[in-house]
Short mmCIF file of C-alpha atoms in Angstrom, two decimals:
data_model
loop_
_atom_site.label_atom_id
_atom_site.label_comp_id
_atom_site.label_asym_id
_atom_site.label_seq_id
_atom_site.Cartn_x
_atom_site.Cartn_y
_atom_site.Cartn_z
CA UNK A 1 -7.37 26.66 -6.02
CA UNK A 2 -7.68 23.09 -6.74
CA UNK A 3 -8.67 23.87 -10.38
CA UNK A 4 -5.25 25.68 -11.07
CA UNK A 5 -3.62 22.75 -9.47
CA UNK A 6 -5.32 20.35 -12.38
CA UNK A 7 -4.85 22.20 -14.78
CA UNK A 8 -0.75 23.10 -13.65
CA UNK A 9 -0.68 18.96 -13.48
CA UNK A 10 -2.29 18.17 -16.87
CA UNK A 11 -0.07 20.51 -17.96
CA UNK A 12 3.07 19.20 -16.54
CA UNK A 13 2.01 16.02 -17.51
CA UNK A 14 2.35 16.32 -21.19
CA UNK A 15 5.91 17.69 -20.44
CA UNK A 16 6.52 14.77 -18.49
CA UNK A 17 5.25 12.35 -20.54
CA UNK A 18 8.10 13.28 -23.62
CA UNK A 19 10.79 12.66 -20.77
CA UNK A 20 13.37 9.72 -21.62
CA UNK A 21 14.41 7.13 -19.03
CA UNK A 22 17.74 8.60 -18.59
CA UNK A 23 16.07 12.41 -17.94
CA UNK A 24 14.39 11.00 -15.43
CA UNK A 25 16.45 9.49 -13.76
CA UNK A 26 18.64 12.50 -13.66
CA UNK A 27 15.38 14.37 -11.86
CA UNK A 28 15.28 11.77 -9.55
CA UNK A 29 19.29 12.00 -8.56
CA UNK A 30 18.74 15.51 -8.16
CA UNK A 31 15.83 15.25 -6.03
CA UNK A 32 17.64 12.94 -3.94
CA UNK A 33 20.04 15.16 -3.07
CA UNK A 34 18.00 18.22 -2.30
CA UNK A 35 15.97 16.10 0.28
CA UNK A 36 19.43 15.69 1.83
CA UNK A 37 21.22 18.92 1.36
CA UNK A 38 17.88 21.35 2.91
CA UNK A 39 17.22 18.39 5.46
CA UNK A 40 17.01 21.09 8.13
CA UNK A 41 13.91 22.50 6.72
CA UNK A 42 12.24 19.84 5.99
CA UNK A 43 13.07 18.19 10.22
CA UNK A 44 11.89 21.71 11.13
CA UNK A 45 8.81 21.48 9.53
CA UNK A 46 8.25 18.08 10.97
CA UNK A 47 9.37 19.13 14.87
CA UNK A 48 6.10 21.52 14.40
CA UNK A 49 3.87 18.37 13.04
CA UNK A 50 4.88 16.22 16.09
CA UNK A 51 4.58 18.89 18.79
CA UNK A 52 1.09 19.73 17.34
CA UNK A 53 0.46 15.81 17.22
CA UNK A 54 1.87 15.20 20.92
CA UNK A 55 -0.25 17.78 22.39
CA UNK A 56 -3.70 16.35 20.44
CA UNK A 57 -3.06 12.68 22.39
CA UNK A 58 -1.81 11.32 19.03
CA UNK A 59 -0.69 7.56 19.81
CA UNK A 60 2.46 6.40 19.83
CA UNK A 61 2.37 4.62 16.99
CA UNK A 62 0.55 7.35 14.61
CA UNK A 63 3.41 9.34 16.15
CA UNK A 64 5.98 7.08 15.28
CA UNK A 65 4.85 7.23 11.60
CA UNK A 66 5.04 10.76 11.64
CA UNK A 67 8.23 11.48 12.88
CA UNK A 68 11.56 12.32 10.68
CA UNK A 69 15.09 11.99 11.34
CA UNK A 70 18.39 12.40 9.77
CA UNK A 71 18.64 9.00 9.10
CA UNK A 72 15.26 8.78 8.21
CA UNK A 73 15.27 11.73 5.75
CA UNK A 74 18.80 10.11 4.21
CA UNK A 75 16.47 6.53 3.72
CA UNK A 76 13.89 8.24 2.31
CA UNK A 77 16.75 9.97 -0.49
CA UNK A 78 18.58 6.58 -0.78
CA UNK A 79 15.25 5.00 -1.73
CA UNK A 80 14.47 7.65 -4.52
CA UNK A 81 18.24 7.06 -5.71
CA UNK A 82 17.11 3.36 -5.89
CA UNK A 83 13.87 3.94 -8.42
CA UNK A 84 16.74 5.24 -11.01
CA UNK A 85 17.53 1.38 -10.88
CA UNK A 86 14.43 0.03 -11.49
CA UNK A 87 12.97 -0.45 -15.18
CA UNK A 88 11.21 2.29 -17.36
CA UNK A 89 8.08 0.84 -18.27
CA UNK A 90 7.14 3.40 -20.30
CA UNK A 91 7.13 2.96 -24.00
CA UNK A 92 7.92 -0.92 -23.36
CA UNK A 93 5.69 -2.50 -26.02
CA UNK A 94 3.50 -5.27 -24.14
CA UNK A 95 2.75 -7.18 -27.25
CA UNK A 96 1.10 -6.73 -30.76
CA UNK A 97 1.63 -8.43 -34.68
CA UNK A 98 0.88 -7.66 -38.14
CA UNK A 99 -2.49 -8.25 -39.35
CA UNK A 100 -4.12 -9.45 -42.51
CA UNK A 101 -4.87 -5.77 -43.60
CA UNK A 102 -1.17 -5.00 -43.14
CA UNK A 103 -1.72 -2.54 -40.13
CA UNK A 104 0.99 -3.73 -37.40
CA UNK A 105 -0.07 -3.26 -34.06
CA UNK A 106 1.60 -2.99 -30.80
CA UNK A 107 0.23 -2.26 -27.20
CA UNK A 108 2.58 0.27 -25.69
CA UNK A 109 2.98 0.91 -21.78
CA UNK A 110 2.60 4.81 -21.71
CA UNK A 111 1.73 7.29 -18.21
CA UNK A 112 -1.50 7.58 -17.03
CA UNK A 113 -1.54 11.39 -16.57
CA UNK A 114 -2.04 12.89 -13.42
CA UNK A 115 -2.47 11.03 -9.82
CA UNK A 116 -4.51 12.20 -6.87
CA UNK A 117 -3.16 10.23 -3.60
CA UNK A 118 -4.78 11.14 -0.11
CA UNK A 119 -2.65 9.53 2.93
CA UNK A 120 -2.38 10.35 6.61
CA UNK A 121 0.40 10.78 8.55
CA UNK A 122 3.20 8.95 6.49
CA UNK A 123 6.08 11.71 5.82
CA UNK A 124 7.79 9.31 3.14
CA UNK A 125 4.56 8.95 1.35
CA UNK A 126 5.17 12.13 0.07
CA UNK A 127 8.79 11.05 -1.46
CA UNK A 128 8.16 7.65 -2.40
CA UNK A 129 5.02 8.34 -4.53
CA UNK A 130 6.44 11.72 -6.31
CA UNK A 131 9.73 9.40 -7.10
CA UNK A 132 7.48 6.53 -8.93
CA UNK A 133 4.80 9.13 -10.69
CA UNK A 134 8.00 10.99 -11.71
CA UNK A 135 9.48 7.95 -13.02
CA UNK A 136 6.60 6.85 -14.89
CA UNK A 137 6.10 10.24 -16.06
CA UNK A 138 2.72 10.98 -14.30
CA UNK A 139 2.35 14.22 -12.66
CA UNK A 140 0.72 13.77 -8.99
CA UNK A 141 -1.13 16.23 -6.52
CA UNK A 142 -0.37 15.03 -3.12
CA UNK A 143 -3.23 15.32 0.00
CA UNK A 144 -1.51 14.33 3.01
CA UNK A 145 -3.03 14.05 6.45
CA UNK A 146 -3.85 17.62 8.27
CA UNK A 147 -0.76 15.99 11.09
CA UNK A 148 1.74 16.62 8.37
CA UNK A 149 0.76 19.36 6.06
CA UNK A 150 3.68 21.49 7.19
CA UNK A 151 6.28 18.43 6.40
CA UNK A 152 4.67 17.25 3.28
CA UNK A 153 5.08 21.02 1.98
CA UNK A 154 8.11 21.41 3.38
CA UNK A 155 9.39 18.48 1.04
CA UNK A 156 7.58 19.37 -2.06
CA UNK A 157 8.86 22.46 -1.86
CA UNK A 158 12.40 20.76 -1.91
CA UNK A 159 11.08 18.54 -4.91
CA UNK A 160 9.82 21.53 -7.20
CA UNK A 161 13.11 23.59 -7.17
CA UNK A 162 14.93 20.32 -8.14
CA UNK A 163 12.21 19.68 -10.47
CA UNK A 164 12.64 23.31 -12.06
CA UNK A 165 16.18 23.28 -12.03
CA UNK A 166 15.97 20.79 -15.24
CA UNK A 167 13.52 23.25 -16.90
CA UNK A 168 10.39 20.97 -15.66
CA UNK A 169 7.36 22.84 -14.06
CA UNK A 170 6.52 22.76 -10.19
CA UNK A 171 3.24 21.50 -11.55
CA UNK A 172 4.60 17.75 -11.72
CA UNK A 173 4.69 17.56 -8.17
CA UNK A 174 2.19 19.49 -5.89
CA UNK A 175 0.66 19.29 -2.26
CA UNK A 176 -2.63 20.67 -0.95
CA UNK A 177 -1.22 22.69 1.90
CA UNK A 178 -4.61 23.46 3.67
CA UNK A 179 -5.59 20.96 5.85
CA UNK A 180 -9.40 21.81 5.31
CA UNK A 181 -11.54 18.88 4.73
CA UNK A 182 -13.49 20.40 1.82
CA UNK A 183 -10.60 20.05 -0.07
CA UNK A 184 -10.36 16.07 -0.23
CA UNK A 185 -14.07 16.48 -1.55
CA UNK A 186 -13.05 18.66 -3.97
CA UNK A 187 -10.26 16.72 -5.51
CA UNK A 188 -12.57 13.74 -5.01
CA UNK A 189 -14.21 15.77 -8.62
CA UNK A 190 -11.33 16.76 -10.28
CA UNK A 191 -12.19 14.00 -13.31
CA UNK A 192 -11.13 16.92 -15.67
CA UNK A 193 -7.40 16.96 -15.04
CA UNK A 194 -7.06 13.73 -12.38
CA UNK A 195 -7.17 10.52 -14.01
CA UNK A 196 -6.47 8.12 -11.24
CA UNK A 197 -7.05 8.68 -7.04
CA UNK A 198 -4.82 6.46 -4.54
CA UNK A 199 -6.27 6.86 -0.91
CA UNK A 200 -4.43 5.62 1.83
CA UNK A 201 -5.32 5.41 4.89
CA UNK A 202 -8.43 3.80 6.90
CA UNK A 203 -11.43 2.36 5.89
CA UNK A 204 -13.08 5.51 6.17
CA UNK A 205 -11.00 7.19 3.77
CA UNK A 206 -11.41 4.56 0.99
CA UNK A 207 -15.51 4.53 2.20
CA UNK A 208 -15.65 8.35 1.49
CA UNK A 209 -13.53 7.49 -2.08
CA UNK A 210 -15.92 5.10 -3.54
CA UNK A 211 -18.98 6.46 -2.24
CA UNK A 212 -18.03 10.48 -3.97
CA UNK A 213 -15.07 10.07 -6.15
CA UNK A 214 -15.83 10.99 -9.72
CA UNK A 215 -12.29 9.53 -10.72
CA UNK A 216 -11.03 6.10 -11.22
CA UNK A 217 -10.08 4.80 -7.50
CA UNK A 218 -7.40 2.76 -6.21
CA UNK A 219 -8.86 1.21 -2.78
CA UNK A 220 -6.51 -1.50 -0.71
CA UNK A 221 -4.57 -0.79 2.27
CA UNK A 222 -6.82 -1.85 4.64
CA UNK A 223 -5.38 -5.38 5.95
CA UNK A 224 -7.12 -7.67 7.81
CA UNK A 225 -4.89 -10.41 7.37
CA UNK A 226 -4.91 -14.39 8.00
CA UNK A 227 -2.98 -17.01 9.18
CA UNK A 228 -4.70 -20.03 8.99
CA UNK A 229 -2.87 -23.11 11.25
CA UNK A 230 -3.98 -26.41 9.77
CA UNK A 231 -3.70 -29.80 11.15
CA UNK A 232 -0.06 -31.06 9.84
CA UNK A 233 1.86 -27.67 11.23
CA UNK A 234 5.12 -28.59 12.68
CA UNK A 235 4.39 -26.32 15.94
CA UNK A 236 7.61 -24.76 16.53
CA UNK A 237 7.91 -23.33 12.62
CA UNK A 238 4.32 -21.66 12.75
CA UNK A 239 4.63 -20.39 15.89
CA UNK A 240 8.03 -18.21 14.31
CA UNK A 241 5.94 -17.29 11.51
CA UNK A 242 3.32 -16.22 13.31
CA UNK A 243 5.12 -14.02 15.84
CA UNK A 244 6.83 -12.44 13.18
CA UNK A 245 3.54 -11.77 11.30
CA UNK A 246 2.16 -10.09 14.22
CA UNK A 247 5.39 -8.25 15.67
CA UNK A 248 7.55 -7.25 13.28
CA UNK A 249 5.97 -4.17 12.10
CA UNK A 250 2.24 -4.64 14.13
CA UNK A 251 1.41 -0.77 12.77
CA UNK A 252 1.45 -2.22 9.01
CA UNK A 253 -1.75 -3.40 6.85
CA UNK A 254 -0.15 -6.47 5.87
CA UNK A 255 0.66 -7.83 9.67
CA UNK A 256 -1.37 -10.46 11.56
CA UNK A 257 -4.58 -9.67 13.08
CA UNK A 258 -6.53 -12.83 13.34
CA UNK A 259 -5.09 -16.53 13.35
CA UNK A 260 -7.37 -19.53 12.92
CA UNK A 261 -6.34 -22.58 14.59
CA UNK A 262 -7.73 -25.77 13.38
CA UNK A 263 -9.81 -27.23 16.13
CA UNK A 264 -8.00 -30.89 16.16
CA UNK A 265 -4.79 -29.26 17.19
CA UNK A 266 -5.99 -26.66 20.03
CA UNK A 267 -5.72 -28.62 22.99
CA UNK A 268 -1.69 -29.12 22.09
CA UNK A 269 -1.25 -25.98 20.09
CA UNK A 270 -3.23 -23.08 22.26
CA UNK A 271 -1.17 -23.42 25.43
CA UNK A 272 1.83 -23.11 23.86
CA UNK A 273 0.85 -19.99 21.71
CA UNK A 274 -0.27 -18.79 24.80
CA UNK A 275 2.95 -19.13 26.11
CA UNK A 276 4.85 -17.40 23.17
CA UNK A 277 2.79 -14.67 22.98
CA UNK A 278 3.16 -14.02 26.48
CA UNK A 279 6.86 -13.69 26.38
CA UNK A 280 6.27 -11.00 23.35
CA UNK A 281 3.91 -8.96 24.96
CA UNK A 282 0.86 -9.93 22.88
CA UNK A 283 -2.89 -10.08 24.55
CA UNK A 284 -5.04 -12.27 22.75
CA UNK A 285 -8.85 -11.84 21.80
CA UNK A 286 -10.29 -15.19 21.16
CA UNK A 287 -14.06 -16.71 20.16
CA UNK A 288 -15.73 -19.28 22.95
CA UNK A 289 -14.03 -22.09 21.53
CA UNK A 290 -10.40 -21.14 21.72
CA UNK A 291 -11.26 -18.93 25.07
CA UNK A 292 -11.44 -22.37 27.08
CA UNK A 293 -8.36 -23.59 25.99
CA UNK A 294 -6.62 -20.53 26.70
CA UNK A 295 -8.15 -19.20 30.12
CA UNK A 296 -5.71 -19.75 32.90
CA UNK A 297 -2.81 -19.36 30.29
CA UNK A 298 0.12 -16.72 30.94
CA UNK A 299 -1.31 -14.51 27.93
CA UNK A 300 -3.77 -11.78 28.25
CA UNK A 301 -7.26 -12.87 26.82
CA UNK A 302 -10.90 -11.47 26.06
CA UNK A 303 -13.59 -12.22 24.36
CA UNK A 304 -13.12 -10.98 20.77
CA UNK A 305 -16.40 -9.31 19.28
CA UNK A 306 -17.56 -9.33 15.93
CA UNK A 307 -16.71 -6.30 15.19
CA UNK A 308 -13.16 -6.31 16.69
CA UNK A 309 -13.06 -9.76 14.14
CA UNK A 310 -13.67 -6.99 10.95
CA UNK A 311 -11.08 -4.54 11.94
CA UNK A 312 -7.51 -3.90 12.46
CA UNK A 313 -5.70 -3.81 15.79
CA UNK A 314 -2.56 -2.29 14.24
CA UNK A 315 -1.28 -2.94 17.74
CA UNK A 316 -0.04 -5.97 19.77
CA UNK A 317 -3.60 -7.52 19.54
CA UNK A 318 -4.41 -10.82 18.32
CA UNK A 319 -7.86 -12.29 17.53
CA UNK A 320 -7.80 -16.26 18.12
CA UNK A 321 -10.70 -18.63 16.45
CA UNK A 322 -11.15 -22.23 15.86
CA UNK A 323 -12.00 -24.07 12.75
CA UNK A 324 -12.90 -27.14 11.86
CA UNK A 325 -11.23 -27.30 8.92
CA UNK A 326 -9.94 -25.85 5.95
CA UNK A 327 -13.77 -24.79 4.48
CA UNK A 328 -14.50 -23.59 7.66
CA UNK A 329 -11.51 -21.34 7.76
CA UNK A 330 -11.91 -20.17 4.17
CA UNK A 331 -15.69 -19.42 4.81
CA UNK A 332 -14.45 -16.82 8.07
CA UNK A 333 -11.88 -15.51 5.99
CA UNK A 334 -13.93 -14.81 3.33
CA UNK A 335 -16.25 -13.30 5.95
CA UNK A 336 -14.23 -11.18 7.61
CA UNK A 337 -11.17 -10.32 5.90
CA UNK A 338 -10.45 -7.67 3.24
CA UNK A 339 -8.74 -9.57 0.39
CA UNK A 340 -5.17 -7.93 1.40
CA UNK A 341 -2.38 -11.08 2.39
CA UNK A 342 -4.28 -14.18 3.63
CA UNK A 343 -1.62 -17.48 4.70
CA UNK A 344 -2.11 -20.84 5.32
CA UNK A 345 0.49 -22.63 7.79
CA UNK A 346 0.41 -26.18 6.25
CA UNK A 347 2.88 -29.54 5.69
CA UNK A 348 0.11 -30.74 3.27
CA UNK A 349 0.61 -29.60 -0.35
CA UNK A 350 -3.02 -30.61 -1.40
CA UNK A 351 -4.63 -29.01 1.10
CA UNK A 352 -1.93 -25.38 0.20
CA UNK A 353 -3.17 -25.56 -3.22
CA UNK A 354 -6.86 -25.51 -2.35
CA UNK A 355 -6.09 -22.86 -0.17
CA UNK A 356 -4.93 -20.53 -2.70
CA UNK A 357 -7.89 -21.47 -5.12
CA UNK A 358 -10.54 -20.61 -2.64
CA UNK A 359 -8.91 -17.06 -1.02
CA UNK A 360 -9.69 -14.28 -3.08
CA UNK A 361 -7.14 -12.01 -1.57
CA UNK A 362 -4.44 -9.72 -3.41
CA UNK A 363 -1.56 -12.19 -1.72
CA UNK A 364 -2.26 -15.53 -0.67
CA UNK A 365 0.87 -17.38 0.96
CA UNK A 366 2.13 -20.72 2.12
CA UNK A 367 3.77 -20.98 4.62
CA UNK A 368 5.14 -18.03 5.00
CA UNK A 369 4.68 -14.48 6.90
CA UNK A 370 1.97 -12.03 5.60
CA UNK A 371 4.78 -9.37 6.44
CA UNK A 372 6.27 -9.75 3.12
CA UNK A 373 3.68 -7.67 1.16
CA UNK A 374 5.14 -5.12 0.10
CA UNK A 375 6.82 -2.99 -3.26
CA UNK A 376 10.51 -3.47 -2.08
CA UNK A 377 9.92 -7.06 -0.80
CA UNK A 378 8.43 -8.13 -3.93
CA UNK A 379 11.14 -6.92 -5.92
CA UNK A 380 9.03 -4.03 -7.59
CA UNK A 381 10.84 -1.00 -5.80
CA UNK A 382 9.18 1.36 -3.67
CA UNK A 383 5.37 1.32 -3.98
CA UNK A 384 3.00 3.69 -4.60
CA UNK A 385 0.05 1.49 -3.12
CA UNK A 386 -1.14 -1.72 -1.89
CA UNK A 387 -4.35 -2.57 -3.75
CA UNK A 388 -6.87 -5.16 -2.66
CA UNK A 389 -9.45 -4.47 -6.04
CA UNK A 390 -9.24 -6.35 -9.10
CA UNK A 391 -8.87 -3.68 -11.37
CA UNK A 392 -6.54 -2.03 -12.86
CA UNK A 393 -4.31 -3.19 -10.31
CA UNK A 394 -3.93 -5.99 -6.97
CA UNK A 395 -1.31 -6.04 -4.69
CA UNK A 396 1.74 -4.42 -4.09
CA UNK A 397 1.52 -1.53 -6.73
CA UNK A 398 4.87 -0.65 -8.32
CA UNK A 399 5.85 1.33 -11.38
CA UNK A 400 3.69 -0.97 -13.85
CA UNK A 401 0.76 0.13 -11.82
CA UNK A 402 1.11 3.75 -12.32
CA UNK A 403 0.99 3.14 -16.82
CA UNK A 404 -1.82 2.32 -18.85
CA UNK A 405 -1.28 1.41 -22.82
CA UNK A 406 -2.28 3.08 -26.12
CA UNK A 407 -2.85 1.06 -29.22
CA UNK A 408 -0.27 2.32 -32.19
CA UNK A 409 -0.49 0.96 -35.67
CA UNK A 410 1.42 1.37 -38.02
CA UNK A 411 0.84 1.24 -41.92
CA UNK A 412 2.06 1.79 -45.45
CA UNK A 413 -0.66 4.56 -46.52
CA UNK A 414 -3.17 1.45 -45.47
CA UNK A 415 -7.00 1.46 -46.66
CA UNK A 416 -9.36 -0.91 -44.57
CA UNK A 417 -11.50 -2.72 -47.68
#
């Protein structure tokens, strides 16, 4: 099965590939409005995802993610309708010159091919990553999580007869329906016809990636993110940033998990976090230090474990340390985190720039929430990824991400001597 789905991709591909910005986009319109006009599939499908999901103990926020609306499904079309806004990269020439031999050369953004992207239960995944391969013209086979096969083919359905009513083949956009296991392994070998993977999901799923995939792999997404409050903070300001870091979206990879207080400021700074977070519901997990300045406080606390320190909460959990400095809380972050959106909290400007030069993360901030990584928020549109590697891409993973480049030259019947 999965070898007929390459090879339909690698075919579509090519097809996709001689598309020009404003075909595309016209795809994409189309698309948009399918999603809206057979809604009532596509929520049907889902009611049979969530029921399934309610009655194996899924938690509320796993079931949160999964769950589709009307005015959910009509975000999810608006945001396709806004990737016909954003820049074709393709054919954009990066940079290049004429040589001494008279060959002029240019570097030319161009599609990758086909995509392979394995997520869990994120219903939109399924929209927002067809909508950028299509744009970029990649094809993409789609793996979503065994909670959401029947949504995910639900809407792929809806995408191929938009896609083939502009003469393009339901090979550009396909989803493994079976929720069978075996099947991520297989695609894990598809090299022949997949040129790039994008898992998302847990660090299991990016483990199992690295460890078998015999294509190129994406890994990021797992966020265990930073603040780090130095010695000048004005209290009230960090505190704000730090709730909203934490809160906002708590389910997300980029939100708060530990903060790092600097030790010279705990015995003024701890009771009153304690304070805040107990008016927003937030129990706190913190190391022997910061435990005896915050026992007796309104906030929940525990002792936070090692472990809990490499991990995400993804829940109204926050892991409290002490540092003595700014080494010291480079060293633990550099420890423990996973190179995804580290911050310091800082009115010191020397100390901010030494911050940014010693955290090797994908997004490094000053003064500022971690909550802001992301596609849309960085002005790159929807994205397909976050990615905490170095190659071919970091960060927030928009429609640059999903091109490569070719080398053309160009000569007058040229002859090298």
């Amino acid at each position: 099965m999965l070898e007929q789905m390459g090879k339909a991709a690698q075919a579509a591909s090519y097809q996709l590939a001689a598309l020009s910005a404003v075909e595309k986009n016209q795809v994409l319109l189309s698309i948009a409005d399918a999603l809206e006009a057979q809604s009532a599939q596509i929520l049907a499908a889902n009611q049979q995802d969530l029921a399934d999901a309610r009655d194996s103990g899924m938690s509320a926020a796993l079931l949160d993610r999964l769950t589709l609306d009307q005015a959910r499904l009509k975000g999810i079309a608006d945001d396709v309708r806004q990737v016909c806004h954003l820049a074709d990269p393709v054919g954009v020439v990066i940079d290049g010159g004429l040589l001494d031999s008279g060959l002029r050369i240019e570097r030319q953004r161009v599609p990758l091919g086909v995509v392979g992207v394995i997520y869990e239960a994120r219903p939109n995944v399924t929209v927002d990553v067809a909508s950028l391969c299509l744009k970029t013209g990649n094809a993409v086979i789609l793996r979503g999580g065994k909670e959401t096969y029947r949504t995910n083919a639900a809407t792929v359905r809806v995408i191929q007869q938009a896609l083939q009513q502009h003469g393009l083949p339901a090979g550009a956009v396909q989803a493994i329906e079976s929720p069978d296991r075996e099947l991520v392994t297989q695609l894990l070998k598809l090299d022949r016809y997949v040129d790039m993977l994008i898992p998302r999901g847990g660090a299991g799923l990016h483990k199992l990636c690295r460890e078998q995939s015999t294509i190129p792999v994406i890994t990021g997404g797992i966020g265990v993110c930073h603040i780090y409050a130095d010695s000048s903070i004005d209290v009230t300001s960090a505190l704000e940033v730090i709730v909203n870091a934490k809160k906002q979206r708590p389910s997300a990879c980029n939100s708060l998990e530990t903060l790092l207080v600097d030790a010279s400021i705990a015995q003024r700074f701890l009771p009153l976090l304690s304070e805040r977070m107990a008016r927003e519901g937030i129990s706190l997990h913190a190391d022997a230090a910061a435990m005896q300045q915050l026992e007796g406080g309104p906030a929940t606390v525990s002792a936070v474990t090692d472990e809990q320190m490499r991990d995400e909460w993804l829940s109204l959990d926050l892991n409290v340390c002490l540092v003595s400095g700014l080494e010291q809380a480079v060293s633990h972050i550099r420890e423990y985190g996973t190179r995804h959106s580290d911050a310091i909290l800082t009115r010191d400007i020397v100390r901010a720039r030494r911050f940014i030069s010693q955290v090797d993360s994908a997004v490094v901030y000053v003064n500022a929430s971690t909550r802001f990584t992301d596609g849309g928020q960085f002005g790159l549109g929807a994205e397909v990824a976050v990615s905490t590697q170095k190659l071919h891409a970091r960060g927030p993973m928009g429609l640059e991400a999903l091109t490569t480049y070719k080398w053309v030259a160009w000569g007058e019947d040229t002859r090298r001597g």
